[in-house]
Short mmCIF file of C-alpha atoms and ligand atoms in Angstrom, two decimals:
data_model
loop_
_atom_site.label_atom_id
_atom_site.label_comp_id
_atom_site.label_asym_id
_atom_site.label_seq_id
_atom_site.Cartn_x
_atom_site.Cartn_y
_atom_site.Cartn_z
CA MET A 1 -10.48 14.50 8.26
CA GLN A 2 -12.70 15.14 5.28
CA ASN A 3 -9.63 15.21 3.02
CA GLU A 4 -8.27 12.07 4.56
CA LYS A 5 -11.58 10.33 3.86
CA ARG A 6 -11.58 11.58 0.29
CA PHE A 7 -8.02 10.35 -0.23
CA PHE A 8 -8.87 6.85 1.00
CA ASN A 9 -11.97 6.71 -1.20
CA MET A 10 -9.92 7.82 -4.16
CA LYS A 11 -7.26 5.25 -3.42
CA ASP A 12 -9.77 2.39 -3.06
CA ASN A 13 -11.47 3.55 -6.20
CA PHE A 14 -8.30 3.57 -8.31
CA THR A 15 -6.83 0.39 -6.94
CA GLY A 16 -10.16 -1.45 -7.27
CA GLN A 17 -10.45 -0.33 -10.88
CA LEU A 18 -6.85 -1.32 -11.53
CA GLU A 19 -7.45 -4.80 -10.21
CA GLU A 20 -10.53 -5.07 -12.43
CA ALA A 21 -8.65 -3.84 -15.49
CA ILE A 22 -6.06 -6.61 -14.97
CA LEU A 23 -8.84 -9.15 -14.79
CA VAL A 24 -10.08 -8.14 -18.24
CA TYR A 25 -6.53 -7.68 -19.62
CA ASP A 26 -7.19 -4.08 -20.57
CA LYS A 27 -3.61 -2.92 -21.05
CA GLU A 28 -4.44 0.66 -22.06
CA ARG A 29 -6.82 1.11 -19.14
CA VAL A 30 -4.27 -0.35 -16.72
CA LYS A 31 -1.74 2.17 -18.01
CA SER A 32 -4.03 5.17 -17.85
CA LEU A 33 -5.44 4.27 -14.42
CA THR A 34 -1.94 3.85 -13.01
CA GLU A 35 -0.89 7.18 -14.51
CA GLN A 36 -3.96 8.88 -13.01
CA ALA A 37 -3.53 7.22 -9.63
CA VAL A 38 0.11 8.20 -9.13
CA GLY A 39 -0.69 11.64 -10.55
CA GLN A 40 -3.21 12.10 -7.79
CA GLY A 41 -0.89 10.95 -5.06
CA VAL A 42 -1.78 7.29 -4.65
CA ASP A 43 1.29 5.42 -3.39
CA PRO A 44 2.86 3.50 -6.32
CA LEU A 45 3.21 0.55 -3.96
CA ASP A 46 -0.58 0.48 -3.52
CA CYS A 47 -0.91 0.42 -7.31
CA ALA A 48 1.56 -2.47 -7.48
CA ALA A 49 -0.40 -4.32 -4.77
CA ALA A 50 -3.66 -3.89 -6.73
CA LEU A 51 -2.02 -5.18 -9.91
CA THR A 52 -0.59 -8.13 -7.99
CA ALA A 53 -4.01 -8.94 -6.51
CA GLY A 54 -5.49 -8.89 -10.02
CA ILE A 55 -2.85 -11.14 -11.50
CA ARG A 56 -3.09 -13.57 -8.59
CA GLU A 57 -6.83 -13.87 -9.28
CA VAL A 58 -6.00 -14.80 -12.85
CA GLY A 59 -3.50 -17.34 -11.48
CA LYS A 60 -6.27 -18.88 -9.37
CA GLY A 61 -8.55 -19.09 -12.40
CA TYR A 62 -5.80 -20.87 -14.32
CA GLU A 63 -5.22 -23.27 -11.43
CA SER A 64 -8.91 -24.18 -11.23
CA GLY A 65 -9.15 -24.73 -14.99
CA GLU A 66 -11.46 -21.78 -15.63
CA LEU A 67 -8.76 -19.77 -17.42
CA PHE A 68 -6.01 -20.74 -19.86
CA LEU A 69 -2.47 -19.77 -20.84
CA PRO A 70 -3.55 -16.88 -23.11
CA ASP A 71 -5.33 -15.45 -20.03
CA LEU A 72 -2.07 -15.58 -18.05
CA ILE A 73 -0.26 -13.91 -20.92
CA GLY A 74 -2.94 -11.21 -21.30
CA ALA A 75 -2.92 -10.41 -17.59
CA ALA A 76 0.89 -10.39 -17.44
CA ASN A 77 1.08 -8.03 -20.43
CA ALA A 78 -1.49 -5.72 -18.85
CA MET A 79 0.47 -5.67 -15.59
CA GLN A 80 3.76 -5.09 -17.32
CA ALA A 81 2.33 -2.09 -19.14
CA ALA A 82 1.96 -0.34 -15.77
CA MET A 83 5.33 -1.29 -14.35
CA PRO A 84 7.38 1.49 -16.06
CA ILE A 85 5.02 4.06 -14.50
CA ILE A 86 5.38 2.51 -11.05
CA ASN A 87 9.15 2.24 -11.45
CA ARG A 88 9.40 5.86 -12.51
CA GLU A 89 7.42 7.04 -9.47
CA LEU A 90 9.39 4.87 -7.07
CA LYS A 91 12.62 6.24 -8.47
CA LYS A 92 11.31 9.79 -8.10
CA GLN A 93 10.63 9.11 -4.44
CA LYS A 94 14.04 7.58 -3.86
CA LYS A 95 15.55 9.18 -0.80
CA GLN A 96 18.96 7.59 -0.54
CA ILE A 97 21.68 8.41 -3.02
CA GLU A 98 24.54 6.45 -1.57
CA SER A 99 24.42 2.74 -2.43
CA LEU A 100 23.51 0.47 0.47
CA GLY A 101 25.10 -2.50 -1.27
CA LYS A 102 25.19 -4.44 -4.51
CA VAL A 103 22.52 -6.99 -5.33
CA VAL A 104 22.65 -9.48 -8.19
CA ILE A 105 19.13 -10.60 -9.02
CA GLY A 106 17.53 -12.91 -11.55
CA THR A 107 14.92 -15.58 -12.20
CA VAL A 108 16.49 -19.01 -12.26
CA PHE A 109 17.14 -21.28 -15.24
CA GLY A 110 14.02 -22.77 -16.83
CA ASP A 111 11.77 -20.04 -15.49
CA VAL A 112 10.61 -16.98 -17.42
CA HIS A 113 8.43 -15.35 -14.74
CA ASN A 114 9.61 -11.78 -14.70
CA ILE A 115 7.10 -9.62 -12.85
CA GLY A 116 7.79 -10.45 -9.18
CA LYS A 117 11.55 -10.45 -9.71
CA THR A 118 11.37 -7.05 -11.39
CA MET A 119 9.26 -5.68 -8.55
CA VAL A 120 11.86 -6.82 -6.04
CA ALA A 121 14.63 -5.26 -8.19
CA THR A 122 12.71 -1.99 -8.49
CA LEU A 123 12.06 -1.65 -4.77
CA LEU A 124 15.64 -2.51 -3.91
CA THR A 125 16.80 0.19 -6.33
CA ALA A 126 14.30 2.68 -4.94
CA GLU A 127 15.58 1.97 -1.43
CA GLY A 128 19.16 2.69 -2.38
CA PHE A 129 20.68 -0.64 -3.41
CA GLU A 130 22.68 -0.96 -6.59
CA VAL A 131 20.91 -3.71 -8.50
CA ILE A 132 22.31 -5.83 -11.30
CA ASP A 133 19.25 -7.44 -12.86
CA LEU A 134 20.30 -10.40 -14.98
CA GLY A 135 16.77 -11.06 -16.24
CA VAL A 136 15.04 -14.43 -16.50
CA ASN A 137 16.10 -18.00 -17.27
CA ILE A 138 19.52 -17.48 -15.69
CA ARG A 139 21.92 -20.39 -15.36
CA ALA A 140 23.87 -21.00 -12.14
CA GLU A 141 27.15 -20.15 -13.89
CA GLU A 142 25.79 -16.75 -14.96
CA PHE A 143 24.80 -15.89 -11.38
CA VAL A 144 28.25 -16.86 -10.14
CA LYS A 145 29.98 -14.87 -12.87
CA ALA A 146 27.91 -11.76 -12.11
CA ILE A 147 28.57 -12.01 -8.36
CA LYS A 148 32.31 -12.25 -8.99
CA SER A 149 32.54 -9.51 -11.58
CA ASN A 150 30.39 -7.06 -9.60
CA ASP A 151 31.75 -8.01 -6.18
CA ALA A 152 28.12 -8.24 -5.02
CA ASN A 153 27.03 -8.38 -1.37
CA ILE A 154 23.65 -9.99 -1.97
CA LEU A 155 22.26 -12.57 -4.36
CA ALA A 156 18.48 -12.59 -4.91
CA MET A 157 16.91 -15.44 -6.84
CA SER A 158 13.33 -15.76 -7.96
CA ALA A 159 11.50 -18.97 -8.96
CA LEU A 160 7.78 -19.25 -9.64
CA LEU A 161 7.57 -22.92 -10.56
CA THR A 162 7.87 -25.85 -8.20
CA THR A 163 9.99 -27.45 -10.92
CA THR A 164 12.51 -24.57 -11.03
CA MET A 165 12.87 -23.92 -7.26
CA ILE A 166 15.55 -26.62 -7.24
CA GLU A 167 17.72 -24.35 -9.42
CA GLN A 168 18.12 -21.97 -6.48
CA LYS A 169 19.75 -24.84 -4.63
CA HIS A 170 22.04 -25.58 -7.59
CA VAL A 171 23.26 -21.98 -7.58
CA ILE A 172 24.06 -22.14 -3.86
CA LYS A 173 25.94 -25.42 -4.41
CA LEU A 174 27.97 -23.84 -7.21
CA LEU A 175 28.85 -20.85 -5.00
CA GLU A 176 30.07 -23.32 -2.37
CA GLN A 177 32.17 -25.18 -4.94
CA GLU A 178 33.69 -21.90 -6.10
CA GLY A 179 34.53 -21.01 -2.48
CA ILE A 180 32.54 -17.76 -2.49
CA ARG A 181 29.38 -18.77 -0.64
CA SER A 182 30.38 -16.84 2.50
CA LYS A 183 30.98 -13.64 0.49
CA VAL A 184 27.30 -13.12 -0.33
CA LYS A 185 24.05 -13.15 1.57
CA ILE A 186 21.45 -15.11 -0.35
CA MET A 187 17.73 -14.46 -0.49
CA VAL A 188 15.33 -16.65 -2.38
CA GLY A 189 11.71 -16.00 -3.28
CA GLY A 190 8.78 -16.46 -5.57
CA ALA A 191 5.35 -17.74 -4.64
CA PRO A 192 6.23 -21.44 -4.08
CA VAL A 193 9.31 -20.78 -1.90
CA THR A 194 8.70 -21.37 1.81
CA GLN A 195 10.83 -20.49 4.83
CA ALA A 196 11.46 -24.19 5.42
CA TYR A 197 12.60 -24.71 1.82
CA ALA A 198 14.83 -21.64 1.96
CA GLU A 199 16.51 -22.99 5.09
CA GLU A 200 16.85 -26.46 3.65
CA MET A 201 18.62 -25.20 0.53
CA GLY A 202 21.02 -23.12 2.64
CA ALA A 203 19.77 -19.61 1.76
CA ASP A 204 20.03 -16.81 4.31
CA GLY A 205 16.40 -15.81 4.05
CA THR A 206 13.20 -15.47 2.09
CA ALA A 207 10.28 -13.05 1.96
CA ALA A 208 6.81 -13.32 0.49
CA THR A 209 6.70 -9.78 -0.90
CA ALA A 210 8.97 -7.24 -2.54
CA VAL A 211 8.68 -5.02 0.53
CA GLY A 212 9.76 -7.99 2.65
CA ALA A 213 12.71 -8.54 0.32
CA VAL A 214 13.91 -4.98 0.93
CA GLN A 215 13.60 -5.41 4.72
CA LEU A 216 15.61 -8.61 4.45
CA ALA A 217 18.31 -6.95 2.34
CA LYS A 218 18.60 -4.14 4.88
CA ARG A 219 18.91 -6.69 7.68
CA PHE A 220 21.66 -8.48 5.74
CA ILE A 221 23.61 -5.26 5.32
CA SER A 222 23.25 -4.13 8.92
CA ASN A 223 24.47 -7.52 10.20
CA GLU A 224 27.53 -7.57 7.94
C1 B12 B 301 1.90 -14.16 -15.12
C2 B12 B 301 2.17 -15.66 -15.05
C3 B12 B 301 2.82 -16.24 -16.14
C4 B12 B 301 3.34 -15.44 -17.32
C5 B12 B 301 4.68 -14.75 -16.92
C6 B12 B 301 4.91 -13.47 -17.70
C7 B12 B 301 6.06 -12.67 -17.16
N1 B12 B 301 6.59 -11.86 -18.05
O1 B12 B 301 6.48 -12.78 -16.02
C8 B12 B 301 3.49 -16.54 -18.41
C9 B12 B 301 2.23 -16.60 -19.23
C10 B12 B 301 4.69 -16.43 -19.35
C11 B12 B 301 3.57 -17.80 -17.55
C12 B12 B 301 4.07 -18.99 -18.02
C13 B12 B 301 3.99 -20.16 -17.31
N2 B12 B 301 3.41 -20.38 -16.13
CO1 B12 B 301 2.87 -18.91 -14.99
N3 B12 B 301 1.98 -17.74 -13.90
C14 B12 B 301 1.77 -16.42 -13.92
C15 B12 B 301 0.94 -15.97 -12.69
C16 B12 B 301 -0.51 -15.80 -13.13
C17 B12 B 301 1.38 -14.69 -12.03
C18 B12 B 301 2.85 -14.62 -11.64
C19 B12 B 301 3.12 -13.19 -11.24
O2 B12 B 301 3.65 -12.43 -12.04
N4 B12 B 301 2.65 -12.81 -10.04
C20 B12 B 301 2.71 -11.42 -9.58
C21 B12 B 301 4.04 -11.19 -8.90
C22 B12 B 301 4.09 -9.75 -8.40
O3 B12 B 301 4.07 -12.05 -7.80
P1 B12 B 301 5.30 -13.08 -7.57
O4 B12 B 301 5.90 -13.45 -8.86
O5 B12 B 301 4.84 -14.16 -6.67
O6 B12 B 301 6.36 -12.17 -6.83
C23 B12 B 301 6.17 -11.66 -5.52
C24 B12 B 301 6.71 -12.57 -4.42
O7 B12 B 301 6.69 -13.93 -4.75
C25 B12 B 301 8.06 -12.00 -4.11
N5 B12 B 301 9.23 -12.47 -4.87
C26 B12 B 301 9.34 -12.79 -6.17
N6 B12 B 301 10.60 -13.07 -6.48
C27 B12 B 301 11.33 -12.91 -5.37
C28 B12 B 301 12.69 -13.07 -5.12
C29 B12 B 301 13.19 -12.85 -3.84
C30 B12 B 301 14.64 -13.02 -3.59
C31 B12 B 301 12.31 -12.50 -2.78
C32 B12 B 301 12.82 -12.33 -1.41
C33 B12 B 301 10.94 -12.33 -3.02
C34 B12 B 301 10.47 -12.53 -4.31
O8 B12 B 301 7.92 -10.62 -4.36
C35 B12 B 301 7.04 -10.40 -5.46
C36 B12 B 301 6.28 -9.13 -5.26
O9 B12 B 301 5.52 -9.12 -4.06
C37 B12 B 301 1.17 -17.17 -11.72
C38 B12 B 301 0.06 -17.36 -10.66
C39 B12 B 301 0.49 -16.95 -9.27
N7 B12 B 301 -0.42 -17.03 -8.36
O10 B12 B 301 1.61 -16.59 -8.99
C40 B12 B 301 1.32 -18.32 -12.69
C41 B12 B 301 2.11 -19.60 -12.30
C42 B12 B 301 3.35 -19.23 -11.52
N8 B12 B 301 2.48 -20.17 -13.60
C43 B12 B 301 2.37 -21.42 -13.60
C44 B12 B 301 2.66 -22.25 -14.73
C45 B12 B 301 2.35 -23.72 -14.58
C46 B12 B 301 3.22 -21.71 -15.90
C47 B12 B 301 3.64 -22.48 -17.16
C48 B12 B 301 4.38 -23.80 -16.89
C49 B12 B 301 2.38 -22.67 -18.02
C50 B12 B 301 2.55 -23.52 -19.25
N9 B12 B 301 1.80 -24.60 -19.27
O11 B12 B 301 3.33 -23.22 -20.11
C51 B12 B 301 4.54 -21.44 -17.86
C52 B12 B 301 6.03 -21.60 -17.44
C53 B12 B 301 6.96 -20.83 -18.28
C54 B12 B 301 8.36 -20.88 -17.70
N10 B12 B 301 9.18 -21.81 -18.17
O12 B12 B 301 8.69 -20.12 -16.81
C55 B12 B 301 1.90 -21.99 -12.27
C56 B12 B 301 3.04 -22.62 -11.47
C57 B12 B 301 2.60 -23.90 -10.79
C58 B12 B 301 3.70 -24.47 -9.98
N11 B12 B 301 3.38 -24.70 -8.73
O13 B12 B 301 4.79 -24.73 -10.42
C59 B12 B 301 1.25 -20.72 -11.60
C60 B12 B 301 1.32 -20.72 -10.05
C61 B12 B 301 -0.22 -20.71 -12.11
C62 B12 B 301 -1.06 -21.80 -11.50
N12 B12 B 301 -1.82 -21.47 -10.49
O14 B12 B 301 -1.03 -22.92 -11.93
N13 B12 B 301 3.07 -17.59 -16.34
#
């Protein structure tokens, strides 16, 4: 009981500090806190959640006009500094060796937001999916090419801008034109994507978090 209490205090302490370090864009501190936290047994997913909370705060500041683009860049750089540590820990904890299925993932054309997409890719990999991460600013044709050449089961598309969400729809249209829409399950995501929008564009599902994306991918595979 005492230990359990200590663990929770430690976790809150680390994750709270991590969130704060993001808010002041302290890249080195973000890195060292993450390293310490995972070293002491804090779940890497809790670290990722704290980093996400921090960066979302910065997003709110930007939205309200209190913060500016360099603030977004500073916070994103600080968060990205911790991601290799989180990825490494998640991979270490990976239980499954056999691939559950192949996922092609990328951020759509016109959009360079990388962090959420990479978190989804990392968790899918950690859970046993084979992930082909195309990166950011990916054109519809590139998604289609990658699905064909990898014989993928799932397509995952990220969009963080209301102006680039439409690209997800363009990709689905192109898959229909190419006659391969029924060969892949499609998940779409990114903060502005709603369930209603996902349905309207003809995707098979959406999720608000990377953990939700993994659950969705597992559901896709089990229903195949
Ligand atoms: C960091 C950031 C940036 C960084 C990105 C750096 C990088 N390497 O990724 C930089 C500085 C480059 C940037 C640029 C811009 N940004 Co920006 N950015 C953000 C910010 C603060 C955080 C995004 C982020 O990384 N969140 C953390 C991750 C973990 O969360 P996430 O991306 O939402 O992902 C989670 C889920 O959505 C989900 N998910 C994500 N992808 C997928 C995919 C699938 C398939 C599924 C199922 C789930 C899923 O899982 C993830 C993990 O839980 C947001 C604010 C916000 N609240 O989101 C603004 C924000 C997205 N940006 C915004 C804007 C306007 C811009 C710029 C246009 C600014 C400008 N004037 O130039 C440019 C656009 C550049 C471009 N063409 O893409 C606006 C978008 C407004 C809108 N409604 O369209 C936001 C909302 C800020 C705001 N409040 O105004 N940005």
